[in-house]
Structure formats: C-alpha cells, structure tokens
Short mmCIF file of N, CA, C and O in Angstrom, two decimals:
data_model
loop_
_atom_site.label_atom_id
_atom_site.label_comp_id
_atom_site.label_asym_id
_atom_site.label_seq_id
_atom_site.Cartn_x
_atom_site.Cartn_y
_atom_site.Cartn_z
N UNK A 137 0.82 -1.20 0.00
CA UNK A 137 0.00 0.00 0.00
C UNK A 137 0.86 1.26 0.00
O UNK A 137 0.53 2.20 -0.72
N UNK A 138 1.92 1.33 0.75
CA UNK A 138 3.01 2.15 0.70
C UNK A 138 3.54 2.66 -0.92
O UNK A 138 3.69 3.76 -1.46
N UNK A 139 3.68 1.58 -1.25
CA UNK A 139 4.26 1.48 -2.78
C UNK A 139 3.45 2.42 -3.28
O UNK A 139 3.87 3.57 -3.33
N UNK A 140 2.11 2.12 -3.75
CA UNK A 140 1.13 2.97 -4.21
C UNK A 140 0.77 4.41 -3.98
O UNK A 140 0.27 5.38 -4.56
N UNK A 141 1.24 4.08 -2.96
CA UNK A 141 0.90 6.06 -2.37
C UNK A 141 1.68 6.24 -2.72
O UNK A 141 1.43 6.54 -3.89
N UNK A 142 3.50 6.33 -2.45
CA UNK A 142 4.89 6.86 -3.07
C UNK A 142 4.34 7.03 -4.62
O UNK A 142 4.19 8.20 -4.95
N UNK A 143 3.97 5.85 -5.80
CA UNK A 143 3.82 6.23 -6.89
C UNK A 143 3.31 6.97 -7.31
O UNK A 143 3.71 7.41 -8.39
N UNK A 144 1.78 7.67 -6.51
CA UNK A 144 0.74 8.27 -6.50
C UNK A 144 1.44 10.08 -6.66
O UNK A 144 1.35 10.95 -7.53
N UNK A 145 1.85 10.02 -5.83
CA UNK A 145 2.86 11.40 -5.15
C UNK A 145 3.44 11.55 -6.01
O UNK A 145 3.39 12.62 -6.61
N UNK A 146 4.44 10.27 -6.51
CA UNK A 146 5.62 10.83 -7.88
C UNK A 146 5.07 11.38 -9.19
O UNK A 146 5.53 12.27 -9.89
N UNK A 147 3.87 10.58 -9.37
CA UNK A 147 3.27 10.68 -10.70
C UNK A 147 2.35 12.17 -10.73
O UNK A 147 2.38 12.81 -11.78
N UNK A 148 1.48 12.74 -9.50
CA UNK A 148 1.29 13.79 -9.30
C UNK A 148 2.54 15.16 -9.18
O UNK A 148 2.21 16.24 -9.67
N UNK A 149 3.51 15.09 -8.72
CA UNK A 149 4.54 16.02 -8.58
C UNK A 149 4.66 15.88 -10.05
O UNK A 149 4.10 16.85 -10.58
N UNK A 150 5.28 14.85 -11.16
CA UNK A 150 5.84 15.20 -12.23
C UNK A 150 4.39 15.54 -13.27
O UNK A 150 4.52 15.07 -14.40
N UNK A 151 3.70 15.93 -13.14
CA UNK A 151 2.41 16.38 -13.80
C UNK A 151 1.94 17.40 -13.55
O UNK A 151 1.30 17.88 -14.48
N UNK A 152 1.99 18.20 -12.30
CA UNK A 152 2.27 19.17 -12.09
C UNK A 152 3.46 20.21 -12.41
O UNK A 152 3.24 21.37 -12.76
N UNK A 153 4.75 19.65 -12.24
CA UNK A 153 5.83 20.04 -12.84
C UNK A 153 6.18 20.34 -14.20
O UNK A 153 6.95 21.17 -14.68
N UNK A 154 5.17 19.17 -14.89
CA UNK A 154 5.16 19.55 -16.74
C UNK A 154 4.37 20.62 -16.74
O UNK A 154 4.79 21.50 -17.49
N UNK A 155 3.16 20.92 -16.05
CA UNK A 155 2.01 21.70 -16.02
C UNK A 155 2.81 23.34 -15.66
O UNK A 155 2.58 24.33 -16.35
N UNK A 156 3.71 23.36 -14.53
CA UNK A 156 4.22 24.86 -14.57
C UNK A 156 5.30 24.84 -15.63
O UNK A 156 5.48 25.98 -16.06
N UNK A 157 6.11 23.91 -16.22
CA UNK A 157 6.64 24.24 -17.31
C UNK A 157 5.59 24.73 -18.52
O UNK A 157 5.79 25.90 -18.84
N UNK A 158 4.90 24.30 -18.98
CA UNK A 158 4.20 24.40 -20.13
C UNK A 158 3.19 25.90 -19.93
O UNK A 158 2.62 26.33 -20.94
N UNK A 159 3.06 26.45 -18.92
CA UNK A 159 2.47 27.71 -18.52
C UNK A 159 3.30 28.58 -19.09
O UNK A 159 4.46 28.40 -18.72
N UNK A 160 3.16 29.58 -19.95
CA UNK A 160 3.80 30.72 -20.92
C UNK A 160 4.22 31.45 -19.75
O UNK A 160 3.53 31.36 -18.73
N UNK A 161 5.54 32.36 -19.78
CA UNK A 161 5.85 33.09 -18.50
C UNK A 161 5.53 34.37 -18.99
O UNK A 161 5.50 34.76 -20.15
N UNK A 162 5.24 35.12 -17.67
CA UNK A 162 4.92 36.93 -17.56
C UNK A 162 5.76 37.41 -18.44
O UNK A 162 5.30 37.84 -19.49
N UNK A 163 7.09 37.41 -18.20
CA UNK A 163 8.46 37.63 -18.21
C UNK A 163 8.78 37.72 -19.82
O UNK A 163 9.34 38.70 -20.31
N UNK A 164 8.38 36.71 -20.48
CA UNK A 164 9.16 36.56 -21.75
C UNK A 164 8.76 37.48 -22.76
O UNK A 164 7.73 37.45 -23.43
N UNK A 165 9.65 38.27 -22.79
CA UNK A 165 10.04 39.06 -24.09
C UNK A 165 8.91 40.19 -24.05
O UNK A 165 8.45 40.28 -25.19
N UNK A 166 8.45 40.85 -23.40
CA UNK A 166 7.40 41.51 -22.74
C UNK A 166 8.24 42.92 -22.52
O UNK A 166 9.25 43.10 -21.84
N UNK A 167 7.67 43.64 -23.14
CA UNK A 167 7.85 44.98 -22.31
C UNK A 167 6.83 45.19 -20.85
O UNK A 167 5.69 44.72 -20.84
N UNK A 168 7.39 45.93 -19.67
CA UNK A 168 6.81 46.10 -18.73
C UNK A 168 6.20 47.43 -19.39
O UNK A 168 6.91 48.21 -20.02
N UNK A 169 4.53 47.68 -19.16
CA UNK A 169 4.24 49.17 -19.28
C UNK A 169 4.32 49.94 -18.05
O UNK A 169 4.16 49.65 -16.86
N UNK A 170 4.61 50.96 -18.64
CA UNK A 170 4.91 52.14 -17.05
C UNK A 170 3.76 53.03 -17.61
O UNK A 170 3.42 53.26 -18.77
N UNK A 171 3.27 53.47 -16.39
CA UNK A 171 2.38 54.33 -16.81
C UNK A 171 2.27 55.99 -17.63
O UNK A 171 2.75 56.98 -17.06
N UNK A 172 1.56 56.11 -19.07
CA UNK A 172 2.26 57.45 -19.46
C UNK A 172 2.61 58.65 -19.45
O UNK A 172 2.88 59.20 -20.51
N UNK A 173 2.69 59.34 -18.24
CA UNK A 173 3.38 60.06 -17.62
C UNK A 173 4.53 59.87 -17.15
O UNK A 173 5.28 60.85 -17.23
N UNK A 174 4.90 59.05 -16.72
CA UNK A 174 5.79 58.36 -16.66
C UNK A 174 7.34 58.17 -17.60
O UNK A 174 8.54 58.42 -17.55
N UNK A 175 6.34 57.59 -18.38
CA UNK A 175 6.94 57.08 -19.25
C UNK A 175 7.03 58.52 -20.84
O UNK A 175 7.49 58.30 -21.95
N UNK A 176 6.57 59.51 -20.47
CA UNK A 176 6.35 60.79 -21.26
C UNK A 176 7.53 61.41 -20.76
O UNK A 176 8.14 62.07 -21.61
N UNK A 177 8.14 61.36 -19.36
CA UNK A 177 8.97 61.97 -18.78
C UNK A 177 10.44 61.84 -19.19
O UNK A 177 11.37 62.60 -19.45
N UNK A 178 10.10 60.00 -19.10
CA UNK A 178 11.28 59.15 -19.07
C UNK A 178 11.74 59.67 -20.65
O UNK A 178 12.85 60.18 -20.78
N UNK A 179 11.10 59.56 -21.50
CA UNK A 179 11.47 59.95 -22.91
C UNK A 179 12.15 61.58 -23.26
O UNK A 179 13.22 61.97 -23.71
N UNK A 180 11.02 62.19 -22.83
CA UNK A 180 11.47 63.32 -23.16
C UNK A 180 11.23 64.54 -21.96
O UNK A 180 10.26 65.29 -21.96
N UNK A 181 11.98 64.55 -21.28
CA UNK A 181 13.20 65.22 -20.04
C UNK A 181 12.19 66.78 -20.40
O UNK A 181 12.16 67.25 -21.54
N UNK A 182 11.59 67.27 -19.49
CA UNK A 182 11.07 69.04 -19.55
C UNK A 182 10.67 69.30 -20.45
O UNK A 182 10.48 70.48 -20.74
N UNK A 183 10.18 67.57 -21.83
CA UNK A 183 9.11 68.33 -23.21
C UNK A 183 7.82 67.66 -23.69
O UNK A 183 7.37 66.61 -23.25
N UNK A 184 7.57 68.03 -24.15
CA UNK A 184 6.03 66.95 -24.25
C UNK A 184 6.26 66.02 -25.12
O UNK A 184 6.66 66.36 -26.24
N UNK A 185 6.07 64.71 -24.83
CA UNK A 185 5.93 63.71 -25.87
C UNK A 185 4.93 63.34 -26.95
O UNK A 185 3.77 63.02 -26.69
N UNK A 186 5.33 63.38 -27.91
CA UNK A 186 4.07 63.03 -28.98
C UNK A 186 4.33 61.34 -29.56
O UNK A 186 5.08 61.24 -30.53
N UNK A 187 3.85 60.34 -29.12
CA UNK A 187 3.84 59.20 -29.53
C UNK A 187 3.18 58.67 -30.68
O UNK A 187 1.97 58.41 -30.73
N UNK A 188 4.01 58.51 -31.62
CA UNK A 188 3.64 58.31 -33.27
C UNK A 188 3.43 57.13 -33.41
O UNK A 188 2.73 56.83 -34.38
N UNK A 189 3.92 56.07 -32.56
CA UNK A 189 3.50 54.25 -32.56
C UNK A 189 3.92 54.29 -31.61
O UNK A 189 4.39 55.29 -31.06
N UNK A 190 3.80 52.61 -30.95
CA UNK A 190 4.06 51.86 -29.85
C UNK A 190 5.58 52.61 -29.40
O UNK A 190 5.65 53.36 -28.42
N UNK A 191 6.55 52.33 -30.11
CA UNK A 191 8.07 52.65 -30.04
C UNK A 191 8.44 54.02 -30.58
O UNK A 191 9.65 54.19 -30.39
N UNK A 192 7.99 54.89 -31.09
CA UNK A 192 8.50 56.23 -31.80
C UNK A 192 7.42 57.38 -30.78
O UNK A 192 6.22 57.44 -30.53
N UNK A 193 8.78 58.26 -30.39
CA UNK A 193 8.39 59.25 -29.87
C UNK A 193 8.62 60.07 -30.62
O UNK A 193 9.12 59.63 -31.66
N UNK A 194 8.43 61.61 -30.57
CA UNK A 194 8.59 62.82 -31.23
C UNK A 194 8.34 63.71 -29.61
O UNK A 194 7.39 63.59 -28.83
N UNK A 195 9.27 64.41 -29.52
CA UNK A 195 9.64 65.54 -28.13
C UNK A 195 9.55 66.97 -28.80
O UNK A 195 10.28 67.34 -29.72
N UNK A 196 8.41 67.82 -28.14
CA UNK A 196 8.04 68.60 -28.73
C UNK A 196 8.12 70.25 -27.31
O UNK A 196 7.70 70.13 -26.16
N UNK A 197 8.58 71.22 -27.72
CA UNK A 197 9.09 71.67 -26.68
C UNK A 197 7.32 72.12 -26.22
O UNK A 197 6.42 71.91 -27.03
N UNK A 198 7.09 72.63 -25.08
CA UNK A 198 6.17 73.19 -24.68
C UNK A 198 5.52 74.32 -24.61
O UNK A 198 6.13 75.04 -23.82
N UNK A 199 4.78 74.76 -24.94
CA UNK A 199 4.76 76.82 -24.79
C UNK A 199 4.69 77.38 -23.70
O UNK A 199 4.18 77.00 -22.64
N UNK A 200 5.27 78.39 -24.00
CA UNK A 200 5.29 78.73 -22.40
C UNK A 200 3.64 79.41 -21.67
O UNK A 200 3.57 79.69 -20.47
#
C-alpha cells in the first residue's frame, strides 16, 4: 500500500511540474508598461511627448 501512495505522489509532482513548465511566463520578451506620464517623462526630459507608434516618440518643446 506504501508502494502505491509513493507512486501516486511521484506521478502527481511530475504532472504538475510539466504543467508549470508548459504555462507561458509573464516575463518573456514583454515589455513592462509604465504608466504614461511616466513614461512621457522618461522619454522626453522638460518636453512633451508626442507618440507616433508603440516605439517612436517625437519631443516637442512646450509653450510657455
């Protein structure tokens, strides 16, 4: 009966284990978004950002 439970356990741990492998990660290849202010700042330092796509900014000075 011993036997059976040990197998029980092994065969559950490695099925689970395929199961968090096979789960796509947060992580991969992902940009983190920051929020855009933030991220308006981070780009362009005391000017306003004008975002033309995902990746292209244009820094545009401000009026006074």
């Amino acid at each position: 009966m011993e036997k059976i439970v040990e197998s029980l356990l092994l065969v559950a741990a490695i099925a689970m284990g395929a199961l968090w492998l096979a789960t796509p990660s947060a992580q991969a290849n992902e940009p983190v978004a920051l929020a855009k202010p933030v991220r308006d700042e981070f780009a362009c330092p005391g000017m306003h950002a004008e975002w033309l796509d995902d990746k292209t900014v244009q820094c545009l000075r401000e009026m006074p």
